[in-house]
Amino acid sequence: MSQPAIGVCYYPEHWDEQRWETDIARMAEIGIAYVRIGDFCWSRLEKRPGELDFSWMLRAMDMFHRHGIKLMVATPTAGPPRWMLDKHPDMVAIDANGHERRFGSRRQYDFSHAGYREECARIVTLLADAVGQHPALMAWQTDNEYGCHNTTCSWSPAARVEFQRWLAARYGTVEALNLAWGNVFWSLEYNDFTQVDLPNLTVTEPNPAAQLDFRRFSSDQVGTFNALQVNILKAARPDLPVSHNYMGRFTEFDHFKVAETLDFVTWDSYPVGFLEMGDEPAEAKAQYLRQGEPDFQGLHHDIYRAAGRGRWWIIEQQPGPVNWAPYNPDPLPGMARLWAWEAFAHGAEVVAYFRWRQFPAAQEQMHAGLLRVDDQPAPAYHEAKQVIEELRLTGIAGEARKGRVGIVFDYESEWAWQIQPQAKGFTHVGHVNAVYVALRKRGIDIDILPPTTASFAGYDLVIIPALFAWTDALREAVTSFEGHLLIGPRTGSKTGDFTIPQNLAPDLPSNLLDVKVMRVDSTRPEHGVAVKGGGTAQLWRERLETRARVEIEDEEGFPVLVSQGKVFYVGASGDRALVQRIVGQLLEEANIVPLALPAGVRCRVRGGFRVYVNYANGVAHLAPAPDEAGYVLGDATMPAAGVTVARLATPD
Ligand code: GAL
C-alpha cells in the first residue's frame, strides 16, 4: 500500500448545489484525498417508484474529479424511502417482542424479505449503470452498517420461512435436526421443517441450539444480502473494490464470513461515544471520558484488519461530540488526530472523518463535523489538516507488522455465551479483550485470528480464550503448532451443535493436553477466590482433572493454570491482575520481550515505524526502545493526546 490518506464523508444532497464547489475546493486544498457519498440518498435518486435521477450525483462526482478527489460510492439500501412501504408493507423488520420496526428513522428493512431484496438489486444495478464508469469512482460501499440499531435479527414471517429452508439445507432431515438440537428434551420434537418457529416469545428459555442456529441463519442472511449487491457491483466494474462499513462493539453477525465477499472492510470509529455507551468500570469512564478507552480502537482495528485480510479503512472517524450517547463529551483537543494516527499504525489505508459539515436539522443535528453549521472550522478540521501534513512529513507507509502473538476471535463463541452464559457476564469478547489489553499495555503487536485459521505458523504465542467449539481448522492449527499456546477457560466445552462433548472440555487429545473439566463453579464477581502469588479467580472456576503440571493454583487448592510442554490451559476467569500475570508468564516462556510503556500510552509498528499514542490525561515520558533509531514525529515527552513516531533501526 502506498501512503495512507485522509478522507471525509459528504452528503451533496444535504446542501444547496451552489455550496458544492466551495466545499470540494476546500477539501482539495487541505489535502483530503477520498470522499464517501451516497449512503442514505435513495429518496433523492428515486423520488417515486421508477422516477430516477442520478444527474445530481454525477454533477457532484464531476466536481470531485476536477479537484482530484477519489470517491467511494455507497449503495443507498440502508434507508429505503417511504414509498417502499406502500409497495411492500411487510418489508419491515419485526423485533423479538413481535413489534414492527417502523418507518421514521432508518434500517427498517428485513434481510429476509424477498421483495426488498429485489428492490435493492434493482437500485444497485441502476446505480452501477449510472455512475459505475465515472473516473472519480475508486470503490463501492454496500449499504451502511449492517445490523446497526439491533437490526440483524428479524422475527418476521419472511424470516421464519427462510429459517426453515436454511435448517432443511443444513440438516437434510427433520430427524437430524431433532437429534442435533436434543429435541427429545421437553417434547420439542418436530415432524416437519415447516413446524419450526423462530426462537422468540417462548414461555421460558428457548432451546440453545435453536437459538444458535437462528443467530447463524441471521448472520448468513446478512451475508447473502451483501453478496447480492457485491455481485451486481462486480458485474458492472470487476476492477473496483467493494467494501462495507462495520461497527464498534458489534458482534451480531459473523464479520469474517461476510467479509469473504468484500475486497476490503471499513469500520466506523467513535471512541468517546463507545465509552459512554459501554459497560466499562466507572473509573475508566471517568479517566478516559474525552479520549475513549485506550484499547477499544486497537482491538477493533486488529479484528477488522483480519476481516479485510490486511486491507481496511476507517470510513467514519469521530470528529467531535456525537449525538447518540446518553452524554456526549467533547473529545480532548488532539484526539481526532491521535485516533487517525493510531488507525494508521494498525495498517489503515484511509481514515475518513464523519462528516464534512454538521447538519443543522434532523436526528444528528448535534453531531459535530469538520466544519460547524456556520461553515467555520471545528477543531477537528485543523487536526485532520495536521495529520495530512504529518503523513507527508513522516512518509509512513507499508503494512502493519505481523505480530508474534495471535489471539483467536470467534463470533459464534460470542453468541453461544450470550445464549447460555452460565455465569452472568461471561462473554467471549470479554476474555479476548482482557488478554488483548494485557498484551498491548506491554507494547506487543497482536494479530487477531479468525476461527478458520488452519495454521498458527509464524507466531510465537497464540491465545484461544473462551472458544465455544473447536472448528476443524483450529483443531488442526493447535495440533500442528510449535509455539506456545494459552487455551481457556471454557474453550472446547461444546460441540458445534451446542452439546457437551463426550470427552468433556477442553476436548483435546491427552497427548497434547491432559486436562478434563469435571465441573464448573460460577459465582458473582464479588465472590472471587484469591490466587496464590497474586490475582483473583472470579466468575468462572473450573474443577480440573489433570496430569499436566500445575503452574498456579488458587487459595482453595484448585488448579488455575496448568501446562504440558508448550501448551498452557487456564481454568478460570481472572481479574485484571491474574490475567496480567498469566500473560506475563506466557510472554516469558515464549521469549517475547515487552516494552516498558508509561500508563495510558499504546503503540504499534507499521512499515518500519513505531507509532506511540498517549491516551493519558497528562504528560507521558517514553523510554526509547532498543530497536528504534530516533523519532520522526514528536519526541519522548508526550503531552496528553500526543503522538510520537519512532523509526525502527532495522525496517521489516
Ligand atoms: C454511524 C452511521 C452514520 C451516522 C453516524 C453518526 O453509525 O453510519 O450514518 O449516523 O453513525 O455518528
XYZ file of C-alpha atoms and ligand atoms in Angstrom:
664
model
C 0.000 0.000 0.000
C 1.193 3.456 -0.814
C 0.958 6.280 1.677
C -2.116 6.329 3.886
C -4.527 9.218 3.381
C -7.313 11.235 4.935
C -10.901 11.276 3.750
C -14.291 12.601 4.725
C -17.982 11.687 4.370
C -20.006 14.140 2.336
C -23.712 14.349 1.528
C -24.188 16.578 -1.552
C -27.954 16.066 -1.263
C -27.931 17.825 2.122
C -26.726 21.128 0.693
C -27.576 23.663 -1.981
C -25.737 22.830 -5.148
C -24.048 26.253 -5.044
C -22.119 25.146 -1.974
C -20.646 22.025 -3.517
C -17.861 23.712 -5.432
C -16.631 25.672 -2.409
C -16.829 22.629 -0.195
C -14.966 20.397 -2.595
C -12.329 23.019 -3.376
C -11.750 23.429 0.349
C -11.368 19.674 0.832
C -8.862 19.526 -2.003
C -6.966 22.492 -0.626
C -6.249 20.813 2.717
C -5.358 17.541 1.017
C -8.419 15.365 1.576
C -7.917 12.534 -0.890
C -11.046 10.365 -0.509
C -14.723 11.124 -0.023
C -17.624 8.768 0.590
C -21.018 9.731 -0.810
C -24.323 8.011 -1.463
C -25.375 6.309 1.765
C -28.992 7.196 2.556
C -29.805 9.171 -0.603
C -32.383 6.785 -2.122
C -35.263 9.295 -1.857
C -33.196 11.670 -3.993
C -32.209 9.026 -6.544
C -35.768 7.764 -6.894
C -38.364 10.202 -5.624
C -41.238 7.953 -6.642
C -41.076 4.357 -7.854
C -39.296 4.429 -11.214
C -38.749 8.221 -11.174
C -34.966 8.103 -11.288
C -32.462 10.942 -11.100
C -28.741 10.255 -10.990
C -27.853 13.582 -12.614
C -27.145 15.446 -9.368
C -24.843 12.681 -8.192
C -22.962 12.738 -11.481
C -22.581 16.536 -11.268
C -21.126 16.194 -7.791
C -18.837 13.391 -8.952
C -17.603 15.561 -11.831
C -16.674 18.300 -9.372
C -14.760 15.879 -7.165
C -12.982 14.591 -10.236
C -11.964 18.105 -11.273
C -10.412 18.563 -7.855
C -8.580 15.235 -7.959
C -10.579 13.643 -5.139
C -11.382 9.928 -5.352
C -14.808 8.646 -4.381
C -16.298 5.730 -2.578
C -19.957 5.455 -3.537
C -22.266 3.704 -1.101
C -25.421 1.914 -2.190
C -28.448 3.607 -0.607
C -30.186 0.492 0.702
C -29.871 1.281 4.433
C -32.547 3.958 4.048
C -35.488 2.731 1.983
C -37.757 5.672 1.082
C -41.321 5.941 2.376
C -42.938 4.791 -0.869
C -41.195 1.445 -0.485
C -43.508 0.673 2.398
C -46.576 1.254 0.232
C -45.178 -1.222 -2.272
C -44.047 -3.749 0.343
C -45.986 -3.223 3.559
C -44.434 -6.358 5.108
C -40.811 -5.428 4.387
C -40.178 -4.030 7.852
C -38.244 -5.998 10.410
C -40.057 -7.416 13.455
C -38.361 -7.232 16.838
C -38.101 -10.108 19.318
C -41.275 -8.901 21.048
C -43.202 -9.113 17.792
C -43.336 -5.351 17.165
C -42.821 -3.717 13.784
C -39.741 -1.564 13.273
C -41.478 1.256 11.529
C -40.568 3.990 9.073
C -39.284 7.268 10.538
C -35.603 6.643 11.145
C -33.561 4.135 9.118
C -32.684 0.447 8.584
C -36.317 -0.628 8.944
C -35.918 -3.471 6.460
C -35.939 -7.217 6.940
C -32.921 -9.051 5.482
C -35.162 -11.997 4.548
C -37.799 -10.046 2.625
C -37.602 -11.205 -0.999
C -39.390 -8.117 -2.344
C -36.989 -5.745 -0.623
C -34.023 -7.754 -1.867
C -35.340 -7.326 -5.397
C -35.706 -3.580 -4.855
C -32.117 -3.455 -3.623
C -30.859 -5.438 -6.602
C -32.743 -3.041 -8.873
C -31.424 0.202 -7.358
C -27.871 -1.154 -7.107
C -27.978 -2.187 -10.774
C -29.269 1.258 -11.757
C -26.668 2.990 -9.603
C -23.849 0.916 -11.088
C -25.144 1.657 -14.604
C -25.445 5.366 -13.923
C -22.200 6.144 -12.103
C -20.137 2.951 -12.370
C -17.877 4.214 -15.149
C -17.184 7.597 -13.563
C -13.447 8.349 -13.465
C -13.586 9.618 -9.842
C -15.056 6.354 -8.570
C -12.466 4.174 -6.831
C -14.517 1.908 -4.540
C -18.023 0.920 -3.521
C -19.623 0.512 -0.138
C -22.595 -1.819 0.195
C -25.455 -0.447 2.308
C -24.429 1.134 5.642
C -23.573 -0.521 8.950
C -25.391 -3.839 8.656
C -27.127 -4.636 11.894
C -26.968 -1.100 13.324
C -29.797 -0.359 15.778
C -30.207 -4.054 16.501
C -31.407 -4.979 13.032
C -29.528 -8.202 12.245
C -32.293 -10.477 13.525
C -35.876 -10.123 12.469
C -38.657 -12.285 13.880
C -40.885 -11.909 10.832
C -42.928 -14.398 8.772
C -40.376 -13.990 5.965
C -37.527 -14.812 8.329
C -39.405 -17.877 9.607
C -39.810 -19.332 6.116
C -36.193 -18.630 5.237
C -35.030 -20.098 8.557
C -36.918 -23.318 7.839
C -35.253 -23.511 4.421
C -31.860 -22.842 5.960
C -32.422 -25.628 8.501
C -33.554 -28.073 5.819
C -30.374 -27.347 3.867
C -28.225 -27.732 6.980
C -29.758 -30.893 8.434
C -31.333 -32.658 5.448
C -33.972 -34.422 7.543
C -36.053 -33.224 10.441
C -34.845 -36.268 12.420
C -31.288 -34.994 12.077
C -32.389 -31.594 13.341
C -34.217 -33.184 16.309
C -31.112 -35.145 17.179
C -28.740 -32.188 16.822
C -30.887 -29.916 18.950
C -31.709 -32.567 21.557
C -35.416 -32.034 20.912
C -36.450 -35.156 22.812
C -35.983 -32.907 25.849
C -39.295 -31.260 26.881
C -41.040 -32.988 23.927
C -39.721 -30.432 21.474
C -39.527 -32.843 18.533
C -40.734 -31.681 15.115
C -42.289 -33.845 12.412
C -41.577 -31.394 9.628
C -39.346 -28.375 8.982
C -42.448 -26.234 8.374
C -43.308 -26.616 12.062
C -40.162 -24.872 13.228
C -40.869 -21.494 14.810
C -38.414 -18.706 15.445
C -36.940 -18.893 18.940
C -38.754 -15.928 20.473
C -41.813 -15.352 22.660
C -41.419 -18.762 24.313
C -42.532 -19.430 27.886
C -39.007 -19.853 29.183
C -35.564 -20.119 27.584
C -35.799 -21.458 24.022
C -33.555 -24.393 23.101
C -29.989 -23.004 22.964
C -29.148 -24.968 19.810
C -32.209 -23.450 18.108
C -31.109 -20.003 19.240
C -27.587 -20.524 17.984
C -28.831 -21.751 14.619
C -31.109 -18.716 14.409
C -28.089 -16.477 15.069
C -26.115 -18.342 12.401
C -29.012 -18.084 9.976
C -29.499 -14.345 10.646
C -25.785 -13.796 10.095
C -25.937 -15.741 6.836
C -28.880 -13.589 5.724
C -26.646 -10.536 6.079
C -24.043 -12.387 4.037
C -26.368 -13.264 1.162
C -27.928 -9.779 1.207
C -24.434 -8.346 0.896
C -23.348 -10.844 -1.757
C -26.344 -9.890 -3.887
C -25.082 -6.313 -4.045
C -21.437 -7.281 -4.423
C -22.225 -9.474 -7.427
C -24.066 -6.665 -9.186
C -21.310 -4.146 -8.488
C -18.634 -6.606 -9.616
C -20.523 -7.378 -12.822
C -20.562 -3.654 -13.613
C -16.955 -2.935 -12.626
C -14.937 -6.087 -11.961
C -11.891 -3.939 -11.259
C -13.382 -1.832 -8.452
C -13.072 -2.955 -4.838
C -16.218 -3.362 -2.749
C -16.305 -2.646 0.981
C -18.776 -2.405 3.826
C -18.578 -0.317 6.999
C -18.566 -2.371 10.203
C -19.206 -1.023 13.687
C -17.615 -0.938 17.116
C -18.689 -3.290 19.938
C -20.874 -5.117 17.500
C -20.905 -8.890 17.083
C -24.368 -9.779 15.818
C -23.198 -11.258 12.549
C -20.022 -13.039 11.561
C -17.925 -10.208 10.176
C -15.226 -12.590 8.956
C -17.732 -14.578 6.919
C -19.494 -11.531 5.468
C -16.099 -10.074 4.549
C -15.276 -13.098 2.410
C -17.170 -11.423 -0.443
C -15.609 -7.992 0.182
C -12.288 -6.707 -1.136
C -11.633 -4.688 1.989
C -13.529 -3.680 5.096
C -14.026 -0.345 6.782
C -15.295 0.476 10.234
C -16.844 3.440 11.988
C -14.860 4.568 14.995
C -16.470 6.776 17.646
C -14.203 6.271 20.676
C -15.816 8.729 23.090
C -19.353 7.678 22.150
C -18.464 3.990 22.564
C -17.044 4.547 26.042
C -20.165 6.451 27.090
C -22.376 3.637 25.804
C -20.206 0.803 27.100
C -20.089 -1.128 30.366
C -16.515 -0.235 31.287
C -15.912 0.389 35.011
C -16.874 3.887 36.233
C -13.212 4.600 36.903
C -12.249 4.009 33.236
C -15.221 6.060 32.082
C -14.047 8.972 34.200
C -10.381 8.612 33.306
C -10.894 8.360 29.547
C -14.047 10.473 29.267
C -12.588 12.595 26.462
C -10.280 10.044 24.851
C -12.160 6.776 24.670
C -10.905 3.506 26.175
C -7.237 3.125 25.103
C -7.514 -0.437 23.748
C -11.001 -0.348 22.280
C -9.924 1.141 18.978
C -6.833 -1.053 18.668
C -8.803 -4.248 19.206
C -11.295 -3.260 16.519
C -8.540 -2.204 14.134
C -6.978 -5.637 14.545
C -10.261 -7.542 14.207
C -11.161 -5.682 11.030
C -7.627 -5.922 9.675
C -8.108 -9.690 9.970
C -11.574 -9.496 8.389
C -10.222 -7.446 5.490
C -7.305 -9.881 5.059
C -4.969 -6.967 5.697
C -6.937 -4.270 3.846
C -9.065 -1.907 5.913
C -10.066 1.742 6.391
C -11.823 3.900 8.932
C -14.675 5.348 6.902
C -16.283 7.256 9.778
C -13.992 8.799 12.382
C -15.433 10.753 15.298
C -14.632 14.439 14.782
C -16.052 15.963 17.993
C -19.114 15.351 20.174
C -21.596 12.831 18.751
C -25.351 12.865 19.328
C -26.280 9.269 20.102
C -24.872 8.500 23.567
C -26.685 9.442 26.795
C -23.988 12.104 27.286
C -21.695 13.281 24.518
C -18.400 14.660 25.823
C -16.223 16.898 23.718
C -13.017 14.974 22.905
C -9.744 16.263 24.314
C -8.010 18.611 21.870
C -5.771 16.426 19.708
C -7.821 13.230 19.881
C -9.161 13.479 16.320
C -5.503 13.492 15.280
C -4.453 10.752 17.690
C -7.235 8.350 16.616
C -6.223 8.762 12.969
C -2.573 8.089 13.758
C -3.475 5.053 15.818
C -5.542 3.646 12.944
C -2.676 4.218 10.528
C -0.323 2.437 12.920
C -2.592 -0.614 12.775
C -2.489 -0.553 8.984
C -5.458 1.613 7.928
C -5.171 2.771 4.337
C -7.544 5.702 4.806
C -9.116 7.467 7.769
C -12.240 9.421 6.790
C -13.943 11.763 9.221
C -17.692 11.697 9.615
C -18.730 14.258 8.426
C -17.620 17.299 6.453
C -20.120 19.763 7.913
C -22.557 19.433 10.798
C -26.150 19.197 9.519
C -28.439 21.714 11.236
C -31.622 19.620 11.018
C -32.968 16.178 11.891
C -31.678 13.429 14.171
C -27.947 14.175 14.011
C -28.023 17.968 14.290
C -25.902 17.796 17.479
C -23.248 15.625 15.787
C -20.050 17.541 15.065
C -18.388 17.690 11.661
C -15.079 19.105 10.465
C -16.992 22.320 9.815
C -19.568 23.962 12.034
C -23.054 24.782 10.806
C -21.849 28.358 10.116
C -19.112 26.954 7.863
C -16.285 27.853 10.215
C -13.731 25.141 11.023
C -14.463 22.978 14.066
C -11.343 21.809 15.984
C -11.136 18.522 14.059
C -10.736 20.424 10.782
C -7.345 21.662 11.943
C -6.426 18.273 13.321
C -7.282 16.487 10.068
C -5.183 19.048 8.216
C -2.324 18.461 10.613
C -2.457 14.690 10.081
C -2.315 15.187 6.316
C 0.841 17.279 6.700
C 2.371 14.811 9.142
C 1.721 11.831 6.890
C 3.734 13.588 4.188
C 6.449 14.512 6.625
C 6.981 11.074 8.129
C 6.428 9.102 4.931
C 4.851 6.262 6.883
C 3.669 3.504 4.525
C 3.725 -0.260 4.222
C 1.755 -2.770 6.213
C 1.049 -3.286 9.881
C 3.823 -5.587 11.078
C 2.790 -9.196 11.607
C 2.534 -9.780 15.346
C 4.426 -12.503 17.200
C 1.263 -13.067 19.220
C -2.114 -14.128 17.834
C -5.484 -14.195 19.602
C -8.358 -16.267 18.250
C -11.591 -14.343 17.964
C -14.851 -16.054 17.027
C -18.335 -14.585 16.569
C -20.151 -17.874 17.228
C -18.479 -18.082 20.627
C -19.852 -14.660 21.480
C -23.381 -15.744 20.504
C -23.084 -19.057 22.359
C -22.167 -17.441 25.669
C -24.860 -14.805 25.245
C -27.366 -17.611 24.752
C -26.255 -19.689 27.728
C -23.797 -17.694 29.843
C -23.976 -19.944 32.925
C -22.286 -17.036 34.702
C -23.908 -13.672 34.036
C -21.417 -11.507 32.215
C -19.296 -14.382 30.873
C -18.503 -13.393 27.297
C -16.044 -14.395 24.615
C -15.288 -10.768 23.757
C -14.608 -10.018 27.424
C -11.983 -12.752 27.613
C -10.430 -11.749 24.294
C -10.334 -8.143 25.420
C -8.699 -8.999 28.756
C -5.704 -10.713 27.150
C -5.559 -8.136 24.361
C -5.265 -5.317 26.909
C -2.677 -7.198 28.977
C -0.501 -7.678 25.884
C -0.966 -4.228 24.446
C -0.071 -2.500 27.694
C 3.300 -4.201 27.224
C 3.682 -2.827 23.710
C 3.127 -6.176 21.977
C 1.861 -6.184 18.374
C -1.102 -8.552 18.135
C -2.881 -10.223 15.243
C -6.453 -11.399 15.527
C -7.018 -14.879 14.102
C -10.418 -15.960 12.764
C -11.714 -19.455 13.602
C -10.980 -20.528 10.031
C -7.235 -20.246 10.735
C -5.753 -23.669 9.994
C -2.143 -22.865 10.865
C -0.503 -20.752 13.544
C 2.873 -20.929 11.811
C 4.942 -17.794 12.325
C 3.544 -16.952 15.768
C 5.444 -17.467 18.992
C 2.349 -17.380 21.152
C -1.314 -17.965 20.333
C -4.130 -17.429 22.818
C -7.539 -19.091 22.480
C -9.831 -17.567 25.096
C -13.329 -18.901 25.863
C -13.823 -20.566 22.495
C -17.202 -22.277 22.361
C -16.464 -25.159 19.955
C -13.399 -26.310 18.060
C -13.561 -25.760 14.342
C -11.743 -28.300 12.168
C -9.303 -25.573 11.188
C -8.457 -24.639 14.769
C -8.030 -28.255 15.829
C -5.564 -28.652 13.015
C -3.785 -25.405 13.891
C -3.482 -26.358 17.562
C -2.241 -29.844 16.810
C 0.472 -28.771 14.381
C 1.635 -25.629 16.235
C 5.166 -25.494 17.549
C 4.918 -22.269 19.531
C 3.319 -21.566 22.909
C -0.427 -21.888 23.352
C -2.635 -20.447 26.061
C -6.089 -22.031 25.964
C -9.200 -21.444 28.043
C -11.241 -21.029 30.118
C -14.311 -22.829 28.716
C -12.604 -23.498 25.380
C -13.917 -26.587 23.589
C -16.673 -27.041 26.154
C -19.359 -27.537 23.482
C -19.715 -29.207 20.135
C -20.861 -27.128 17.154
C -24.386 -28.436 17.902
C -24.318 -26.823 21.339
C -23.938 -30.057 23.276
C -21.310 -31.082 25.825
C -18.567 -33.135 24.135
C -18.423 -36.760 25.208
C -14.761 -36.256 26.035
C -15.556 -33.198 28.195
C -13.886 -29.792 27.812
C -11.400 -28.746 26.547
C -11.826 -31.763 24.297
C -8.241 -32.126 23.112
C -6.194 -35.332 22.772
C -4.458 -36.143 26.068
C -1.019 -36.292 24.459
C -1.496 -32.614 23.666
C -3.213 -31.625 26.876
C -4.181 -33.998 29.651
C -6.965 -31.940 31.202
C -10.663 -32.569 31.708
C -13.104 -30.047 33.117
C -15.106 -32.152 35.588
C -17.418 -29.426 36.882
C -17.744 -25.641 36.857
C -18.226 -23.264 39.734
C -19.745 -19.955 38.664
C -20.267 -17.205 41.204
C -20.965 -13.490 41.351
C -17.845 -11.471 40.570
C -17.622 -10.268 44.187
C -17.266 -13.883 45.367
C -13.904 -14.412 43.695
C -11.196 -16.586 45.235
C -7.664 -15.315 45.763
C -4.971 -16.997 43.740
C -1.668 -17.971 45.344
C 1.002 -15.499 44.239
C -1.467 -12.762 43.199
C -4.749 -12.086 41.437
C -8.273 -13.404 41.831
C -10.216 -16.133 40.053
C -13.744 -14.868 39.620
C -16.997 -15.544 37.840
C -15.866 -18.872 36.368
C -13.747 -21.576 38.043
C -13.292 -24.984 36.527
C -12.574 -28.114 38.564
C -9.822 -29.684 36.506
C -8.776 -33.305 36.446
C -5.262 -33.233 35.084
C -1.921 -34.926 34.891
C -0.381 -31.749 33.474
C 1.929 -29.616 35.562
C 0.133 -27.228 37.915
C 1.654 -23.770 37.438
C -0.743 -21.688 39.502
C -3.452 -22.675 41.971
C -5.981 -20.735 43.990
C -6.161 -20.435 47.782
C -8.629 -23.312 47.897
C -6.141 -25.550 46.138
C -7.814 -25.729 42.719
C -5.505 -25.529 39.699
C -5.807 -22.245 37.796
C -3.033 -22.622 35.217
C -1.600 -25.952 34.086
C 0.934 -26.762 31.400
C 2.024 -29.656 29.267
C 5.099 -28.770 27.216
C 4.262 -25.519 25.449
C 0.504 -25.904 25.889
C -0.959 -23.951 28.805
C -4.547 -24.202 29.991
C -6.239 -21.662 32.229
C -9.293 -22.941 34.057
C -10.697 -19.720 35.493
C -11.724 -16.224 34.539
C -9.338 -13.845 36.215
C -9.405 -10.286 37.411
C -7.045 -7.884 35.665
C -4.131 -8.782 37.967
C -4.446 -12.509 37.279
C -4.748 -12.053 33.513
C -1.729 -9.712 33.507
C 0.241 -12.254 35.494
C -0.610 -15.215 33.257
C 0.059 -13.237 30.082
C 3.364 -12.056 31.570
C 4.379 -15.641 32.309
C 3.488 -16.788 28.783
C 5.487 -13.936 27.220
C 8.480 -15.008 29.252
C 8.031 -18.656 28.283
C 7.836 -17.631 24.619
C 10.842 -15.287 24.893
C 8.920 -12.196 23.873
C 10.386 -9.099 25.488
C 7.767 -6.468 26.345
C 8.253 -2.697 26.112
C 8.103 -0.517 29.199
C 5.234 1.805 28.274
C 4.037 4.653 30.505
C 0.421 4.293 31.749
C -2.092 5.276 29.062
C 0.438 5.002 26.222
C -0.036 2.408 23.478
C 1.976 1.660 20.348
C 2.099 -0.382 17.190
C 4.585 -0.976 14.384
C 3.815 -0.333 10.745
C 6.234 -0.326 7.850
C 9.395 0.346 9.848
C 7.827 2.904 12.200
C 6.536 2.550 15.752
C 3.655 4.907 16.468
C 3.019 5.842 20.108
C -0.252 7.419 21.211
C -0.932 8.901 24.633
C -4.450 8.300 25.974
C -3.480 9.553 29.447
C -4.678 12.871 30.844
C -1.173 14.135 31.454
C 2.356 14.118 30.065
C 3.991 10.724 29.496
C 7.731 10.084 29.141
C 8.851 7.398 26.731
C 11.940 5.298 27.180
C 13.363 4.686 23.702
C 13.039 1.030 22.746
C 16.259 -0.825 21.808
C 15.125 -1.424 18.211
C 14.496 2.291 17.489
C 16.683 4.810 15.661
C 15.160 8.115 16.786
C 11.881 9.970 16.430
C 10.445 11.327 13.188
C 7.411 12.946 14.802
C 7.098 14.203 18.364
C 9.593 13.111 20.975
C 9.987 11.209 24.232
C 7.848 13.719 26.118
C 4.279 13.115 25.067
C 1.557 15.572 26.063
C -1.981 14.296 26.652
C -3.382 13.223 23.238
C 0.179 13.285 21.937
C 1.555 11.218 19.074
C 5.192 10.196 18.703
C 6.547 8.226 15.770
C 9.858 6.384 16.043
C 11.809 4.961 13.130
C 12.985 1.385 13.639
C 16.696 0.755 13.227
C 16.032 -2.240 11.005
C 12.885 -1.805 8.969
C 10.870 -5.000 8.364
C -22.898 5.838 12.079
C -23.657 5.897 10.776
C -23.734 7.292 10.220
C -24.037 8.286 11.298
C -23.006 8.182 12.376
C -23.181 9.182 13.490
O -23.406 4.803 12.854
O -23.075 5.053 9.817
O -24.718 7.340 9.211
O -25.315 8.019 11.810
O -23.054 6.899 12.931
O -22.221 9.018 14.483
